[in-house]
Amino acid sequence: MKIISYGEILWDIIEGKHYIGGAPFNFAAHMAQCGADVAMISRLGKDELGQQAFREVESLSVDTRYIQWDTEYPTGTVDVFLQDGQPSYTIHPGVAYDYVDFEQLKANAFLKAEVDVFGFGTLAQRDQMSRDTLTQIFQHRSFRHVFYDVNLRKDCYHAEIVKQSVPHSTVLKLNDEEVPIISDFLFGRKEDMEHFARRVASEYDQEIVIITAGAKGCYVFHDGRYALVPGRAVEVVDTVGAGDSFSAAFLFQYVTHADPFRAASVANQVGGFVAASRGPIPAYSEEIKRALRS
């Protein structure tokens, strides 16, 4: 399975400790743990944090061929504050991943790459350059599965980003708190979760809509069916990376088995494991590996 993830590689600073992160990178790293062949499109500052990040990316079995270097802007960092395991963020602006260059991707043969799933999010589109690069990718390439994880971050999104992104996706993921915001952006009113899922699938040709709901699990809409897929109760350590691991497990299972409800059940288990672990990309336990193989 060939995966390409587009967006930020950064350092999450949690209680003074640096963790490699960024939602698209976490997704890529978890995809690699699932067993996929994964490459990352991003940009790092040509600084010590960038060099360290590059080595971390390699160590987590994510292909680095599409990672660019920036001599002007630094590697991205985020200060993460945890309260009862739940994170809040200070995301620093003007960093390398805001300036991904499409011409460099073309020169690196990206347009000829074999891809089963292309994944992207919202944060890396806050700057015009990286947003334009993503637009150009969609103008020059088509993909069987396009995964858009909305993943809104305070002061790092606006309605136009979402309006431009949703038409490109085939699998849309957001959380229950994001539904009224995205519903208002797209439809000018706040729909409830089921009506939103049905309407966005119909009007924007989404193959699957996933709405995560914390410990309850997630709601999945596919082929006219809307259902809650229950989660498992866990003792939360921190939730950083849990949603990204959910996304990776879901896509890996869905592309393999073509059953989104089964995929969501496995994804809930993986996401719960990560929420009960320290850091965004913990090594999977044997139980999780068995679940992914089942």
PDB file of C-alpha atoms in Angstrom:
ATOM      1  CA  MET A   1       0.000   0.000   0.000  1.00  0.00           C
ATOM      2  CA  LYS A   2       1.471   3.351  -1.108  1.00  0.00           C
ATOM      3  CA  ILE A   3       0.686   6.400   1.036  1.00  0.00           C
ATOM      4  CA  ILE A   4       1.707  10.044   0.691  1.00  0.00           C
ATOM      5  CA  SER A   5       0.974  12.508   3.474  1.00  0.00           C
ATOM      6  CA  TYR A   6       1.156  16.275   2.933  1.00  0.00           C
ATOM      7  CA  GLY A   7       1.757  18.864   5.630  1.00  0.00           C
ATOM      8  CA  GLU A   8       3.633  19.748   8.765  1.00  0.00           C
ATOM      9  CA  ILE A   9       6.557  18.044  10.431  1.00  0.00           C
ATOM     10  CA  LEU A  10       7.238  19.812  13.711  1.00  0.00           C
ATOM     11  CA  TRP A  11       8.327  19.361  17.292  1.00  0.00           C
ATOM     12  CA  ASP A  12       5.648  19.097  19.974  1.00  0.00           C
ATOM     13  CA  ILE A  13       7.153  20.349  23.227  1.00  0.00           C
ATOM     14  CA  ILE A  14       5.306  18.575  26.052  1.00  0.00           C
ATOM     15  CA  GLU A  15       6.378  19.240  29.648  1.00  0.00           C
ATOM     16  CA  GLY A  16       9.775  20.390  28.383  1.00  0.00           C
ATOM     17  CA  LYS A  17      10.409  17.297  26.252  1.00  0.00           C
ATOM     18  CA  HIS A  18      10.548  17.372  22.434  1.00  0.00           C
ATOM     19  CA  TYR A  19       8.408  14.891  20.486  1.00  0.00           C
ATOM     20  CA  ILE A  20       8.474  14.684  16.717  1.00  0.00           C
ATOM     21  CA  GLY A  21       4.974  15.421  15.476  1.00  0.00           C
ATOM     22  CA  GLY A  22       2.527  17.296  13.318  1.00  0.00           C
ATOM     23  CA  ALA A  23      -0.753  15.570  12.453  1.00  0.00           C
ATOM     24  CA  PRO A  24       0.185  14.627   8.846  1.00  0.00           C
ATOM     25  CA  PHE A  25       3.517  13.258  10.015  1.00  0.00           C
ATOM     26  CA  ASN A  26       1.954  11.361  12.927  1.00  0.00           C
ATOM     27  CA  PHE A  27      -0.469   9.884  10.387  1.00  0.00           C
ATOM     28  CA  ALA A  28       2.455   8.871   8.164  1.00  0.00           C
ATOM     29  CA  ALA A  29       4.428   7.320  11.025  1.00  0.00           C
ATOM     30  CA  HIS A  30       1.411   5.338  12.208  1.00  0.00           C
ATOM     31  CA  MET A  31       0.745   4.214   8.648  1.00  0.00           C
ATOM     32  CA  ALA A  32       4.315   2.893   8.555  1.00  0.00           C
ATOM     33  CA  GLN A  33       3.675   0.983  11.813  1.00  0.00           C
ATOM     34  CA  CYS A  34       0.567  -0.490  10.213  1.00  0.00           C
ATOM     35  CA  GLY A  35       2.749  -1.820   7.394  1.00  0.00           C
ATOM     36  CA  ALA A  36       2.239   0.702   4.591  1.00  0.00           C
ATOM     37  CA  ASP A  37       4.899   2.204   2.322  1.00  0.00           C
ATOM     38  CA  VAL A  38       4.714   5.885   3.304  1.00  0.00           C
ATOM     39  CA  ALA A  39       6.305   9.102   2.038  1.00  0.00           C
ATOM     40  CA  MET A  40       5.993  12.589   3.507  1.00  0.00           C
ATOM     41  CA  ILE A  41       5.732  15.923   1.690  1.00  0.00           C
ATOM     42  CA  SER A  42       6.903  18.672   4.016  1.00  0.00           C
ATOM     43  CA  ARG A  43       9.583  21.305   4.581  1.00  0.00           C
ATOM     44  CA  LEU A  44      12.115  21.643   7.406  1.00  0.00           C
ATOM     45  CA  GLY A  45      14.349  24.500   8.438  1.00  0.00           C
ATOM     46  CA  LYS A  46      18.022  23.950   7.752  1.00  0.00           C
ATOM     47  CA  ASP A  47      18.739  24.089  11.474  1.00  0.00           C
ATOM     48  CA  GLU A  48      19.516  21.668  14.272  1.00  0.00           C
ATOM     49  CA  LEU A  49      15.850  20.880  14.945  1.00  0.00           C
ATOM     50  CA  GLY A  50      15.375  20.220  11.243  1.00  0.00           C
ATOM     51  CA  GLN A  51      18.319  17.833  11.137  1.00  0.00           C
ATOM     52  CA  GLN A  52      17.017  16.026  14.211  1.00  0.00           C
ATOM     53  CA  ALA A  53      13.522  15.846  12.711  1.00  0.00           C
ATOM     54  CA  PHE A  54      14.866  14.392   9.470  1.00  0.00           C
ATOM     55  CA  ARG A  55      16.680  11.655  11.381  1.00  0.00           C
ATOM     56  CA  GLU A  56      13.525  10.905  13.389  1.00  0.00           C
ATOM     57  CA  VAL A  57      11.467  10.653  10.201  1.00  0.00           C
ATOM     58  CA  GLU A  58      13.964   8.163   8.761  1.00  0.00           C
ATOM     59  CA  SER A  59      14.028   6.154  12.010  1.00  0.00           C
ATOM     60  CA  LEU A  60      10.235   5.785  11.877  1.00  0.00           C
ATOM     61  CA  SER A  61      10.400   4.252   8.374  1.00  0.00           C
ATOM     62  CA  VAL A  62       8.832   7.207   6.548  1.00  0.00           C
ATOM     63  CA  ASP A  63      10.299   7.985   3.113  1.00  0.00           C
ATOM     64  CA  THR A  64      12.046  11.387   3.116  1.00  0.00           C
ATOM     65  CA  ARG A  65      12.471  11.938  -0.629  1.00  0.00           C
ATOM     66  CA  TYR A  66       9.831  14.719  -0.747  1.00  0.00           C
ATOM     67  CA  ILE A  67      11.022  16.622   2.322  1.00  0.00           C
ATOM     68  CA  GLN A  68      12.402  20.052   1.406  1.00  0.00           C
ATOM     69  CA  TRP A  69      14.947  22.256   3.192  1.00  0.00           C
ATOM     70  CA  ASP A  70      14.489  25.942   3.979  1.00  0.00           C
ATOM     71  CA  THR A  71      17.372  28.327   4.706  1.00  0.00           C
ATOM     72  CA  GLU A  72      15.116  31.252   5.689  1.00  0.00           C
ATOM     73  CA  TYR A  73      12.403  29.823   7.935  1.00  0.00           C
ATOM     74  CA  PRO A  74      12.945  27.558  10.975  1.00  0.00           C
ATOM     75  CA  THR A  75      11.613  24.094  11.657  1.00  0.00           C
ATOM     76  CA  GLY A  76       8.127  24.202  13.159  1.00  0.00           C
ATOM     77  CA  THR A  77       7.543  23.950  16.902  1.00  0.00           C
ATOM     78  CA  VAL A  78       4.414  23.759  19.061  1.00  0.00           C
ATOM     79  CA  ASP A  79       4.133  24.249  22.805  1.00  0.00           C
ATOM     80  CA  VAL A  80       1.664  21.647  24.106  1.00  0.00           C
ATOM     81  CA  PHE A  81      -0.021  22.040  27.495  1.00  0.00           C
ATOM     82  CA  LEU A  82      -1.812  19.042  29.009  1.00  0.00           C
ATOM     83  CA  GLN A  83      -4.711  19.170  31.441  1.00  0.00           C
ATOM     84  CA  ASP A  84      -6.190  15.790  32.414  1.00  0.00           C
ATOM     85  CA  GLY A  85      -4.513  14.334  29.340  1.00  0.00           C
ATOM     86  CA  GLN A  86      -6.162  16.816  26.970  1.00  0.00           C
ATOM     87  CA  PRO A  87      -3.831  19.078  24.973  1.00  0.00           C
ATOM     88  CA  SER A  88      -3.957  22.776  24.171  1.00  0.00           C
ATOM     89  CA  TYR A  89      -1.486  24.282  21.732  1.00  0.00           C
ATOM     90  CA  THR A  90       0.602  27.334  20.964  1.00  0.00           C
ATOM     91  CA  ILE A  91       1.520  26.885  17.299  1.00  0.00           C
ATOM     92  CA  HIS A  92       4.318  29.156  16.150  1.00  0.00           C
ATOM     93  CA  PRO A  93       3.848  30.887  12.762  1.00  0.00           C
ATOM     94  CA  GLY A  94       6.318  31.643   9.966  1.00  0.00           C
ATOM     95  CA  VAL A  95       8.005  28.228   9.844  1.00  0.00           C
ATOM     96  CA  ALA A  96       9.349  26.022   7.073  1.00  0.00           C
ATOM     97  CA  TYR A  97       6.263  23.851   6.493  1.00  0.00           C
ATOM     98  CA  ASP A  98       4.333  27.004   5.525  1.00  0.00           C
ATOM     99  CA  TYR A  99       6.478  27.244   2.364  1.00  0.00           C
ATOM    100  CA  VAL A 100       6.335  23.878   0.581  1.00  0.00           C
ATOM    101  CA  ASP A 101       7.398  24.465  -3.034  1.00  0.00           C
ATOM    102  CA  PHE A 102       5.526  22.758  -5.888  1.00  0.00           C
ATOM    103  CA  GLU A 103       8.352  23.176  -8.412  1.00  0.00           C
ATOM    104  CA  GLN A 104      10.669  21.218  -6.122  1.00  0.00           C
ATOM    105  CA  LEU A 105       8.094  18.422  -5.964  1.00  0.00           C
ATOM    106  CA  LYS A 106       7.883  18.332  -9.759  1.00  0.00           C
ATOM    107  CA  ALA A 107      11.656  18.228 -10.034  1.00  0.00           C
ATOM    108  CA  ASN A 108      11.685  15.286  -7.614  1.00  0.00           C
ATOM    109  CA  ALA A 109       9.352  13.190  -9.814  1.00  0.00           C
ATOM    110  CA  PHE A 110       6.420  13.398  -7.399  1.00  0.00           C
ATOM    111  CA  LEU A 111       3.927  13.624 -10.264  1.00  0.00           C
ATOM    112  CA  LYS A 112       4.894  10.087 -11.370  1.00  0.00           C
ATOM    113  CA  ALA A 113       4.761   8.510  -7.906  1.00  0.00           C
ATOM    114  CA  GLU A 114       2.470   5.540  -7.332  1.00  0.00           C
ATOM    115  CA  VAL A 115      -0.112   6.462  -4.671  1.00  0.00           C
ATOM    116  CA  ASP A 116      -3.042   4.557  -3.132  1.00  0.00           C
ATOM    117  CA  VAL A 117      -3.944   7.178  -0.494  1.00  0.00           C
ATOM    118  CA  PHE A 118      -3.093  10.879  -0.405  1.00  0.00           C
ATOM    119  CA  GLY A 119      -3.666  12.502   2.983  1.00  0.00           C
ATOM    120  CA  PHE A 120      -3.692  16.152   4.043  1.00  0.00           C
ATOM    121  CA  GLY A 121      -5.029  18.488   6.739  1.00  0.00           C
ATOM    122  CA  THR A 122      -5.749  22.136   7.470  1.00  0.00           C
ATOM    123  CA  LEU A 123      -2.836  23.569   9.459  1.00  0.00           C
ATOM    124  CA  ALA A 124      -0.246  23.452   6.667  1.00  0.00           C
ATOM    125  CA  GLN A 125      -2.622  25.499   4.503  1.00  0.00           C
ATOM    126  CA  ARG A 126      -2.586  28.547   6.781  1.00  0.00           C
ATOM    127  CA  ASP A 127       0.056  30.187   4.542  1.00  0.00           C
ATOM    128  CA  GLN A 128      -0.715  30.919   0.901  1.00  0.00           C
ATOM    129  CA  MET A 129       2.370  29.166  -0.509  1.00  0.00           C
ATOM    130  CA  SER A 130       1.774  25.717   0.987  1.00  0.00           C
ATOM    131  CA  ARG A 131      -1.941  26.088   0.217  1.00  0.00           C
ATOM    132  CA  ASP A 132      -1.179  26.908  -3.419  1.00  0.00           C
ATOM    133  CA  THR A 133       1.193  23.939  -3.623  1.00  0.00           C
ATOM    134  CA  LEU A 134      -1.578  21.623  -2.445  1.00  0.00           C
ATOM    135  CA  THR A 135      -3.948  23.131  -5.017  1.00  0.00           C
ATOM    136  CA  GLN A 136      -1.391  22.501  -7.754  1.00  0.00           C
ATOM    137  CA  ILE A 137      -0.973  18.887  -6.633  1.00  0.00           C
ATOM    138  CA  PHE A 138      -4.708  18.328  -7.134  1.00  0.00           C
ATOM    139  CA  GLN A 139      -4.592  20.100 -10.486  1.00  0.00           C
ATOM    140  CA  HIS A 140      -1.828  17.808 -11.728  1.00  0.00           C
ATOM    141  CA  ARG A 141      -2.730  14.517 -10.019  1.00  0.00           C
ATOM    142  CA  SER A 142      -5.753  12.376  -9.259  1.00  0.00           C
ATOM    143  CA  PHE A 143      -5.865   9.801  -6.449  1.00  0.00           C
ATOM    144  CA  ARG A 144      -8.184   6.862  -5.734  1.00  0.00           C
ATOM    145  CA  HIS A 145      -8.463   7.795  -2.036  1.00  0.00           C
ATOM    146  CA  VAL A 146      -7.971  11.338  -0.738  1.00  0.00           C
ATOM    147  CA  PHE A 147      -8.143  11.645   3.039  1.00  0.00           C
ATOM    148  CA  TYR A 148      -8.843  15.055   4.570  1.00  0.00           C
ATOM    149  CA  ASP A 149      -8.466  15.236   8.344  1.00  0.00           C
ATOM    150  CA  VAL A 150      -9.973  18.639   9.161  1.00  0.00           C
ATOM    151  CA  ASN A 151      -8.140  18.952  12.502  1.00  0.00           C
ATOM    152  CA  LEU A 152      -8.828  22.634  13.224  1.00  0.00           C
ATOM    153  CA  ARG A 153      -6.277  24.513  15.298  1.00  0.00           C
ATOM    154  CA  LYS A 154      -6.974  27.890  16.925  1.00  0.00           C
ATOM    155  CA  ASP A 155      -6.005  30.889  14.754  1.00  0.00           C
ATOM    156  CA  CYS A 156      -4.707  28.570  11.992  1.00  0.00           C
ATOM    157  CA  TYR A 157      -7.765  28.159   9.762  1.00  0.00           C
ATOM    158  CA  HIS A 158     -10.559  30.024   8.032  1.00  0.00           C
ATOM    159  CA  ALA A 159     -13.634  29.082   6.053  1.00  0.00           C
ATOM    160  CA  GLU A 160     -12.014  29.365   2.627  1.00  0.00           C
ATOM    161  CA  ILE A 161      -9.414  26.703   3.453  1.00  0.00           C
ATOM    162  CA  VAL A 162     -12.158  24.229   4.352  1.00  0.00           C
ATOM    163  CA  LYS A 163     -14.294  25.160   1.341  1.00  0.00           C
ATOM    164  CA  GLN A 164     -11.351  24.551  -0.975  1.00  0.00           C
ATOM    165  CA  SER A 165     -10.306  21.308   0.724  1.00  0.00           C
ATOM    166  CA  VAL A 166     -13.523  19.296   1.061  1.00  0.00           C
ATOM    167  CA  PRO A 167     -14.227  19.012  -2.707  1.00  0.00           C
ATOM    168  CA  HIS A 168     -10.878  17.236  -3.171  1.00  0.00           C
ATOM    169  CA  SER A 169     -11.450  14.557  -0.530  1.00  0.00           C
ATOM    170  CA  THR A 170     -13.130  11.155  -0.773  1.00  0.00           C
ATOM    171  CA  VAL A 171     -12.788  10.337   2.940  1.00  0.00           C
ATOM    172  CA  LEU A 172     -13.569  13.188   5.330  1.00  0.00           C
ATOM    173  CA  LYS A 173     -12.690  13.011   9.038  1.00  0.00           C
ATOM    174  CA  LEU A 174     -13.540  15.530  11.741  1.00  0.00           C
ATOM    175  CA  ASN A 175     -14.521  15.434  15.401  1.00  0.00           C
ATOM    176  CA  ASP A 176     -17.896  16.091  16.996  1.00  0.00           C
ATOM    177  CA  GLU A 177     -16.858  19.589  18.152  1.00  0.00           C
ATOM    178  CA  GLU A 178     -15.834  20.529  14.608  1.00  0.00           C
ATOM    179  CA  VAL A 179     -19.145  19.516  13.015  1.00  0.00           C
ATOM    180  CA  PRO A 180     -21.047  22.781  13.748  1.00  0.00           C
ATOM    181  CA  ILE A 181     -18.070  24.869  12.587  1.00  0.00           C
ATOM    182  CA  ILE A 182     -17.597  22.992   9.307  1.00  0.00           C
ATOM    183  CA  SER A 183     -21.356  22.777   8.770  1.00  0.00           C
ATOM    184  CA  ASP A 184     -21.620  26.547   9.083  1.00  0.00           C
ATOM    185  CA  PHE A 185     -18.679  27.033   6.685  1.00  0.00           C
ATOM    186  CA  LEU A 186     -20.124  24.726   4.037  1.00  0.00           C
ATOM    187  CA  PHE A 187     -23.884  25.166   4.403  1.00  0.00           C
ATOM    188  CA  GLY A 188     -24.385  28.418   6.299  1.00  0.00           C
ATOM    189  CA  ARG A 189     -26.112  26.629   9.186  1.00  0.00           C
ATOM    190  CA  LYS A 190     -25.297  24.230  12.007  1.00  0.00           C
ATOM    191  CA  GLU A 191     -26.535  20.743  11.132  1.00  0.00           C
ATOM    192  CA  ASP A 192     -26.625  17.896  13.643  1.00  0.00           C
ATOM    193  CA  MET A 193     -24.017  15.188  13.099  1.00  0.00           C
ATOM    194  CA  GLU A 194     -26.114  12.739  11.095  1.00  0.00           C
ATOM    195  CA  HIS A 195     -27.634  15.385   8.832  1.00  0.00           C
ATOM    196  CA  PHE A 196     -24.194  16.895   8.327  1.00  0.00           C
ATOM    197  CA  ALA A 197     -22.684  13.534   7.381  1.00  0.00           C
ATOM    198  CA  ARG A 198     -25.463  12.763   4.926  1.00  0.00           C
ATOM    199  CA  ARG A 199     -25.446  16.224   3.394  1.00  0.00           C
ATOM    200  CA  VAL A 200     -21.674  16.569   2.994  1.00  0.00           C
ATOM    201  CA  ALA A 201     -21.489  13.076   1.489  1.00  0.00           C
ATOM    202  CA  SER A 202     -24.220  13.919  -1.007  1.00  0.00           C
ATOM    203  CA  GLU A 203     -23.198  17.446  -1.974  1.00  0.00           C
ATOM    204  CA  TYR A 204     -19.428  16.909  -1.928  1.00  0.00           C
ATOM    205  CA  ASP A 205     -19.282  13.302  -3.159  1.00  0.00           C
ATOM    206  CA  GLN A 206     -17.629  11.878  -0.037  1.00  0.00           C
ATOM    207  CA  GLU A 207     -17.222   8.113  -0.051  1.00  0.00           C
ATOM    208  CA  ILE A 208     -16.952   8.047   3.746  1.00  0.00           C
ATOM    209  CA  VAL A 209     -17.543  10.600   6.500  1.00  0.00           C
ATOM    210  CA  ILE A 210     -16.023   9.889   9.925  1.00  0.00           C
ATOM    211  CA  ILE A 211     -16.936  11.881  13.032  1.00  0.00           C
ATOM    212  CA  THR A 212     -14.839  10.975  16.052  1.00  0.00           C
ATOM    213  CA  ALA A 213     -16.466  11.394  19.461  1.00  0.00           C
ATOM    214  CA  GLY A 214     -13.790  10.765  22.080  1.00  0.00           C
ATOM    215  CA  ALA A 215     -14.404   7.864  24.447  1.00  0.00           C
ATOM    216  CA  LYS A 216     -17.768   7.104  22.792  1.00  0.00           C
ATOM    217  CA  GLY A 217     -15.997   5.993  19.628  1.00  0.00           C
ATOM    218  CA  CYS A 218     -16.858   7.359  16.194  1.00  0.00           C
ATOM    219  CA  TYR A 219     -19.752   7.787  13.814  1.00  0.00           C
ATOM    220  CA  VAL A 220     -19.301   6.518  10.273  1.00  0.00           C
ATOM    221  CA  PHE A 221     -21.408   7.308   7.226  1.00  0.00           C
ATOM    222  CA  HIS A 222     -21.004   5.153   4.131  1.00  0.00           C
ATOM    223  CA  ASP A 223     -23.329   4.053   1.350  1.00  0.00           C
ATOM    224  CA  GLY A 224     -26.432   5.433   3.079  1.00  0.00           C
ATOM    225  CA  ARG A 225     -25.671   3.949   6.492  1.00  0.00           C
ATOM    226  CA  TYR A 226     -24.855   6.102   9.529  1.00  0.00           C
ATOM    227  CA  ALA A 227     -23.775   4.264  12.680  1.00  0.00           C
ATOM    228  CA  LEU A 228     -21.885   4.656  15.935  1.00  0.00           C
ATOM    229  CA  VAL A 229     -18.856   2.377  16.195  1.00  0.00           C
ATOM    230  CA  PRO A 230     -18.202   2.194  19.965  1.00  0.00           C
ATOM    231  CA  GLY A 231     -14.793   2.840  21.465  1.00  0.00           C
ATOM    232  CA  ARG A 232     -13.113   1.258  24.473  1.00  0.00           C
ATOM    233  CA  ALA A 233     -12.600   2.960  27.824  1.00  0.00           C
ATOM    234  CA  VAL A 234      -8.915   3.634  28.552  1.00  0.00           C
ATOM    235  CA  GLU A 235      -6.979   5.519  31.195  1.00  0.00           C
ATOM    236  CA  VAL A 236      -5.830   8.560  29.236  1.00  0.00           C
ATOM    237  CA  VAL A 237      -2.187   9.612  29.541  1.00  0.00           C
ATOM    238  CA  ASP A 238      -2.232  12.107  26.691  1.00  0.00           C
ATOM    239  CA  THR A 239      -4.285  12.272  23.524  1.00  0.00           C
ATOM    240  CA  VAL A 240      -1.567  13.795  21.299  1.00  0.00           C
ATOM    241  CA  GLY A 241      -1.336  11.582  18.218  1.00  0.00           C
ATOM    242  CA  ALA A 242      -4.337   9.428  19.121  1.00  0.00           C
ATOM    243  CA  GLY A 243      -6.524  10.867  16.366  1.00  0.00           C
ATOM    244  CA  ASP A 244      -3.722  10.457  13.833  1.00  0.00           C
ATOM    245  CA  SER A 245      -3.218   6.816  14.795  1.00  0.00           C
ATOM    246  CA  PHE A 246      -6.980   6.331  14.413  1.00  0.00           C
ATOM    247  CA  SER A 247      -6.768   7.804  10.908  1.00  0.00           C
ATOM    248  CA  ALA A 248      -3.873   5.579   9.904  1.00  0.00           C
ATOM    249  CA  ALA A 249      -5.457   2.387  11.217  1.00  0.00           C
ATOM    250  CA  PHE A 250      -8.782   3.276   9.606  1.00  0.00           C
ATOM    251  CA  LEU A 251      -7.290   3.935   6.150  1.00  0.00           C
ATOM    252  CA  PHE A 252      -5.036   0.894   6.307  1.00  0.00           C
ATOM    253  CA  GLN A 253      -7.936  -1.382   7.223  1.00  0.00           C
ATOM    254  CA  TYR A 254     -10.369   0.216   4.795  1.00  0.00           C
ATOM    255  CA  VAL A 255      -8.084   0.050   1.768  1.00  0.00           C
ATOM    256  CA  THR A 256      -7.261  -3.557   2.668  1.00  0.00           C
ATOM    257  CA  HIS A 257     -10.780  -4.839   3.445  1.00  0.00           C
ATOM    258  CA  ALA A 258     -13.214  -2.240   1.986  1.00  0.00           C
ATOM    259  CA  ASP A 259     -15.375  -2.300   5.142  1.00  0.00           C
ATOM    260  CA  PRO A 260     -15.400   1.127   6.858  1.00  0.00           C
ATOM    261  CA  PHE A 261     -17.297  -0.051   9.935  1.00  0.00           C
ATOM    262  CA  ARG A 262     -14.820  -2.858  10.613  1.00  0.00           C
ATOM    263  CA  ALA A 263     -12.001  -0.401   9.901  1.00  0.00           C
ATOM    264  CA  ALA A 264     -13.428   2.043  12.445  1.00  0.00           C
ATOM    265  CA  SER A 265     -13.582  -0.627  15.142  1.00  0.00           C
ATOM    266  CA  VAL A 266      -9.880  -1.441  14.725  1.00  0.00           C
ATOM    267  CA  ALA A 267      -9.056   2.274  14.511  1.00  0.00           C
ATOM    268  CA  ASN A 268     -10.843   2.939  17.819  1.00  0.00           C
ATOM    269  CA  GLN A 269      -8.687   0.275  19.456  1.00  0.00           C
ATOM    270  CA  VAL A 270      -5.467   1.749  18.054  1.00  0.00           C
ATOM    271  CA  GLY A 271      -6.463   5.298  19.007  1.00  0.00           C
ATOM    272  CA  GLY A 272      -7.266   4.182  22.543  1.00  0.00           C
ATOM    273  CA  PHE A 273      -3.873   2.526  22.872  1.00  0.00           C
ATOM    274  CA  VAL A 274      -2.089   5.734  21.817  1.00  0.00           C
ATOM    275  CA  ALA A 275      -4.207   7.878  24.171  1.00  0.00           C
ATOM    276  CA  ALA A 276      -3.169   5.567  27.012  1.00  0.00           C
ATOM    277  CA  SER A 277       0.532   5.960  26.082  1.00  0.00           C
ATOM    278  CA  ARG A 278       3.026   8.819  26.426  1.00  0.00           C
ATOM    279  CA  GLY A 279       3.893  10.664  23.218  1.00  0.00           C
ATOM    280  CA  PRO A 280       2.245  10.773  19.789  1.00  0.00           C
ATOM    281  CA  ILE A 281       3.942   7.730  18.183  1.00  0.00           C
ATOM    282  CA  PRO A 282       4.427   4.937  20.744  1.00  0.00           C
ATOM    283  CA  ALA A 283       5.557   1.528  19.490  1.00  0.00           C
ATOM    284  CA  TYR A 284       2.556  -0.755  19.042  1.00  0.00           C
ATOM    285  CA  SER A 285       1.916  -3.553  21.503  1.00  0.00           C
ATOM    286  CA  GLU A 286       1.486  -7.150  20.346  1.00  0.00           C
ATOM    287  CA  GLU A 287      -2.259  -6.812  20.966  1.00  0.00           C
ATOM    288  CA  ILE A 288      -2.452  -3.833  18.595  1.00  0.00           C
ATOM    289  CA  LYS A 289      -0.348  -5.622  15.985  1.00  0.00           C
ATOM    290  CA  ARG A 290      -2.720  -8.591  16.149  1.00  0.00           C
ATOM    291  CA  ALA A 291      -5.728  -6.305  15.746  1.00  0.00           C
ATOM    292  CA  LEU A 292      -4.191  -4.734  12.649  1.00  0.00           C
ATOM    293  CA  ARG A 293      -3.448  -8.174  11.174  1.00  0.00           C
ATOM    294  CA  SER A 294      -6.854  -9.649  11.969  1.00  0.00           C
TER     295      SER A 294
END
